[in-house]
XYZ file of C-alpha atoms in Angstrom:
339
model
C -0.264 -0.354 -0.096
C 1.632 4.158 -1.074
C 2.542 5.888 2.103
C 3.813 9.099 2.542
C 6.489 9.073 3.731
C 6.659 12.771 6.667
C 7.898 12.816 10.098
C 6.290 11.780 12.840
C 6.994 13.847 15.782
C 7.685 17.945 15.112
C 7.503 20.743 16.668
C 5.444 24.028 16.887
C 6.246 27.593 17.725
C 2.758 29.175 19.260
C 3.077 32.296 17.970
C -1.005 34.127 19.607
C 0.398 36.828 21.627
C 3.185 38.424 19.498
C 2.199 37.333 15.359
C -1.838 37.263 16.048
C -1.421 39.784 18.407
C 0.029 42.125 16.084
C -2.882 42.646 13.779
C -5.785 43.915 16.101
C -6.234 47.135 15.899
C -7.493 47.291 19.942
C -4.962 46.257 22.495
C -4.904 43.302 24.124
C -4.889 43.964 27.636
C -1.949 42.300 29.250
C -3.565 39.601 31.152
C -5.795 38.184 28.105
C -1.878 37.810 26.553
C -0.554 36.331 30.178
C -3.904 34.139 29.929
C -2.998 32.162 26.263
C 0.297 32.440 27.097
C -0.287 30.295 30.201
C -2.530 28.138 28.601
C -0.785 27.614 25.661
C 2.588 26.594 28.105
C -0.215 24.311 30.047
C -1.534 22.707 26.782
C 2.469 21.447 25.924
C 3.775 23.937 23.790
C 7.227 24.441 23.967
C 8.074 27.524 22.191
C 6.514 30.643 23.121
C 6.808 34.233 21.209
C 6.594 36.466 23.497
C 5.954 40.212 22.101
C 8.462 42.470 19.838
C 10.691 45.089 21.881
C 11.424 47.323 18.800
C 9.097 50.804 18.997
C 5.984 51.123 20.509
C 5.213 53.993 19.682
C 4.479 52.614 16.565
C 3.581 49.261 17.588
C 1.527 50.037 21.415
C 0.214 46.884 20.911
C 3.941 46.045 22.859
C 3.715 49.005 25.006
C 3.039 46.006 27.175
C 6.315 43.861 26.373
C 8.326 44.511 29.504
C 5.326 43.983 32.149
C 4.166 41.091 30.010
C 7.413 39.686 30.888
C 7.483 40.330 34.140
C 4.507 38.370 34.361
C 4.097 35.075 32.377
C 7.461 34.875 34.095
C 6.120 34.926 38.035
C 3.350 32.604 36.826
C 2.919 30.808 39.431
C 0.611 28.219 37.129
C 3.102 28.205 34.581
C 6.685 28.466 37.427
C 7.211 24.103 37.266
C 7.332 23.651 33.600
C 9.122 27.205 32.313
C 12.870 25.539 32.969
C 11.598 23.813 29.536
C 9.704 26.112 27.558
C 11.789 29.103 24.878
C 10.560 32.120 25.653
C 10.388 34.342 22.723
C 10.515 37.985 21.395
C 11.259 39.966 18.464
C 13.753 42.769 18.054
C 14.428 43.409 14.325
C 16.909 46.734 14.415
C 19.302 46.827 17.703
C 17.451 49.136 19.333
C 15.366 46.377 20.603
C 18.152 43.918 21.033
C 19.498 46.109 23.446
C 16.547 46.484 24.999
C 15.185 42.043 25.282
C 19.327 41.956 27.070
C 18.799 44.472 28.906
C 15.160 42.118 30.051
C 16.918 40.482 30.121
C 19.661 40.907 32.924
C 17.323 42.419 35.098
C 16.482 38.386 34.766
C 12.797 38.103 33.108
C 13.988 38.879 29.504
C 13.664 35.939 26.928
C 15.611 33.245 25.594
C 15.814 33.792 22.225
C 15.892 36.969 19.780
C 14.845 37.746 16.185
C 15.661 38.916 13.164
C 14.892 39.028 9.838
C 16.643 39.414 6.902
C 13.706 39.811 3.094
C 16.107 38.297 0.044
C 14.096 41.481 -1.496
C 16.146 45.101 -0.682
C 13.362 46.813 -1.227
C 11.728 44.606 1.061
C 14.146 44.648 3.230
C 14.230 49.063 3.437
C 10.497 48.783 4.476
C 10.963 46.526 7.433
C 13.732 48.130 9.211
C 15.150 51.399 7.245
C 18.551 49.933 6.338
C 19.862 48.434 2.796
C 21.277 44.707 2.842
C 24.666 46.081 3.952
C 24.471 47.658 7.229
C 21.579 45.085 8.075
C 23.621 42.686 7.900
C 26.587 44.850 9.860
C 23.855 45.411 12.495
C 22.671 41.302 12.540
C 25.880 40.653 12.880
C 26.989 42.673 15.563
C 23.762 41.383 17.161
C 24.170 38.195 17.305
C 27.351 38.632 19.839
C 25.922 40.699 21.602
C 22.512 37.531 22.412
C 25.270 34.795 22.513
C 26.842 37.466 25.465
C 24.126 37.563 26.848
C 22.666 33.960 26.992
C 19.987 34.171 24.529
C 18.976 32.464 21.314
C 19.026 33.757 18.311
C 16.723 33.603 14.320
C 17.658 34.349 11.885
C 14.531 34.948 9.539
C 14.058 34.930 6.416
C 11.084 36.299 3.558
C 10.286 36.640 0.917
C 11.122 33.560 -0.181
C 9.045 33.168 -2.892
C 8.403 36.733 -3.754
C 7.924 40.634 -2.692
C 4.687 42.416 -2.695
C 7.582 45.229 -3.615
C 9.410 44.072 -6.084
C 6.965 40.950 -7.078
C 8.173 37.300 -8.430
C 11.878 36.517 -6.811
C 14.874 33.986 -6.478
C 14.099 30.783 -4.545
C 17.712 30.447 -4.359
C 18.593 34.377 -2.527
C 17.099 33.204 0.133
C 19.441 29.552 0.675
C 22.028 32.447 0.818
C 20.472 34.201 3.527
C 20.462 31.231 6.295
C 23.548 30.202 4.437
C 24.791 33.841 6.336
C 22.476 33.624 9.380
C 24.346 29.939 9.920
C 27.258 31.066 8.992
C 27.760 34.301 11.329
C 26.058 32.449 14.294
C 22.052 32.225 14.099
C 20.877 29.446 16.560
C 17.747 27.481 13.914
C 16.491 29.445 10.812
C 12.144 30.640 10.750
C 11.714 30.222 6.214
C 8.813 32.817 5.740
C 5.710 33.906 3.262
C 3.982 36.775 5.033
C 2.541 37.715 2.338
C 0.584 33.805 0.944
C 2.871 33.753 -2.472
C 3.757 30.035 -1.525
C 1.985 27.460 -3.619
C 2.802 23.581 -1.943
C 4.893 23.077 -4.971
C 7.182 25.450 -4.430
C 7.650 24.819 -0.536
C 8.350 21.112 -1.162
C 10.639 22.107 -4.015
C 12.258 25.091 -1.544
C 12.831 23.042 2.004
C 13.863 20.378 0.006
C 16.630 22.478 -0.616
C 17.604 23.645 1.928
C 17.602 20.022 3.802
C 20.172 19.264 0.800
C 22.420 22.495 1.531
C 21.634 22.097 5.288
C 21.008 18.590 6.936
C 20.184 19.303 10.130
C 16.300 19.472 10.498
C 15.941 21.072 14.059
C 16.979 24.020 11.877
C 14.430 25.015 10.328
C 11.418 25.991 10.641
C 8.084 26.974 8.818
C 6.644 29.350 8.592
C 3.461 30.711 6.474
C 0.736 32.710 5.773
C -2.951 32.657 4.929
C -3.447 35.677 2.174
C -4.426 33.041 -0.306
C -5.792 30.119 2.126
C -2.929 28.281 1.994
C -1.852 28.151 4.703
C -2.841 23.407 5.594
C -0.736 22.586 2.167
C 1.932 24.286 2.721
C 1.594 22.510 5.864
C 1.774 19.718 3.698
C 4.022 20.190 1.220
C 6.731 21.257 3.948
C 6.382 18.404 6.248
C 6.503 16.106 3.040
C 10.269 17.581 1.910
C 11.126 16.704 5.997
C 10.737 19.577 8.288
C 9.762 19.644 11.567
C 8.732 22.062 12.782
C 6.065 24.840 12.348
C 4.429 27.815 13.500
C 1.254 28.870 13.930
C -1.305 30.853 15.635
C -5.280 31.119 17.886
C -7.962 31.037 14.839
C -4.985 31.735 11.953
C -5.007 35.289 13.269
C -2.275 37.731 11.935
C -0.246 40.329 9.444
C 1.326 43.222 9.406
C 1.229 45.468 12.697
C -2.320 47.321 12.341
C -1.897 51.026 11.976
C -4.721 52.071 13.843
C -5.344 51.155 17.499
C -7.406 51.551 20.322
C -8.980 54.630 17.595
C -5.475 56.563 16.722
C -3.758 55.752 13.504
C -0.282 54.587 14.327
C 2.890 54.122 12.218
C 1.889 49.941 11.991
C 2.980 49.071 8.618
C 2.261 51.776 6.682
C 0.060 51.312 3.414
C 1.520 47.628 3.268
C -0.738 47.217 6.273
C -3.884 44.948 4.689
C -7.264 46.700 6.300
C -8.964 43.601 6.261
C -7.729 40.799 9.199
C -10.167 38.433 7.624
C -7.412 37.831 3.537
C -4.534 37.336 5.922
C -3.427 35.371 9.147
C -1.307 32.527 9.862
C -2.023 28.385 9.463
C -4.537 27.727 11.705
C -2.760 26.331 14.758
C -6.252 25.286 16.544
C -6.441 22.654 13.001
C -3.151 22.007 12.583
C -2.750 20.712 15.601
C -6.287 17.981 14.921
C -5.039 17.328 11.270
C -1.214 16.525 12.012
C -2.802 14.122 15.574
C -4.693 12.283 12.713
C -1.526 12.150 10.865
C -1.258 10.225 13.205
C 2.272 13.124 13.990
C 3.360 13.000 17.274
C 2.242 17.497 17.868
C 3.399 16.925 21.988
C 0.128 19.088 22.776
C -2.874 18.907 24.451
C -5.578 18.384 21.683
C -8.706 19.522 22.692
C -7.605 21.656 25.727
C -6.479 23.685 22.007
C -9.631 23.928 20.950
C -9.851 25.544 24.397
C -8.055 27.758 24.065
C -9.243 28.248 20.422
C -12.410 29.237 21.439
C -11.985 31.808 24.581
C -8.889 33.558 22.113
C -12.121 34.532 19.835
C -13.921 36.129 23.425
C -10.212 37.419 23.537
C -10.532 39.080 20.485
C -14.248 39.452 19.067
C -14.660 37.692 16.873
C -15.230 34.768 15.020
C -11.935 33.323 13.521
C -10.688 31.188 10.970
C -10.273 27.453 12.891
C -12.714 24.865 11.201
C -12.280 22.712 13.891
C -12.962 24.753 17.208
C -16.358 23.906 15.487
C -16.219 20.879 14.772
C -14.018 19.495 17.416
C -12.159 15.949 16.114
C -12.978 12.895 13.910
C -15.183 11.099 15.476
C -13.713 8.065 17.113
C -15.781 5.805 18.150
C -20.360 4.971 16.970
C -20.857 9.538 18.430
C -24.715 8.443 19.359
C -25.623 10.483 15.586
C -28.422 8.992 14.050
């Protein structure tokens, strides 16, 4: 009998509280963020994104960055589990890295930070304000700083399959970005489809190239947006290529940092911001976990608890989100009593 070959155990990075909530046009209360983080840890997630240490004037959703880290570090609900959990902060620029390091030195900061390089020069300048040459110099300094402070460093590669500014991109350019990050000492690489432009065949092709060039699967993380609805198809394509580490958000929320929060226009991502939250977002945690569970993949998380968290996240943001499994539940394993 023909059988698909894919990893039977995966690592899931849950990034709702950072990547998911950043697209919301209302400030999500700090205690709600804390609740989500605590519940995700209790459900079994070992890798979480907590916040963004960038300038909160442009991204007020993250004005509580230090407070949130202090709260999760001192949470009695998850204190015994925190030694086995990796907490990440996004730090696109060196000032944010320095802020994360200060938090770390004060005893509550992140275990891991993230910086991002786009294969597209236009997107790099839009995202960071620097061209490639200047940004790579900053990355090199920041990797050294992070390691000296006892933090891991993630290098994120963007515009792999396409750029919202320049259009089509060459996937081989992303391999070179990956190579440079690793040569500079990055601990792992997030391969990101930030605008949902990757079809499944090219996802399979790309990750096959990645694992040929850098065979250790522990180095690689797949991060898909669902602007065009291909999220879970791309997860399957990456699985078939041999990838075993994925990121996602509850209800599939997320997108670019909002340019309008609590009734006030803010910088956010300016004109690049997507106005309609229903056309952006990431792979949905609930649906991905249920799908993987049905495929016999060990996700390491409590599937039923994940669905419960998903229902509460809908209440937190105040609307119906993308998850189908939050409504339909898991596939019954025996008679249901329904006729």
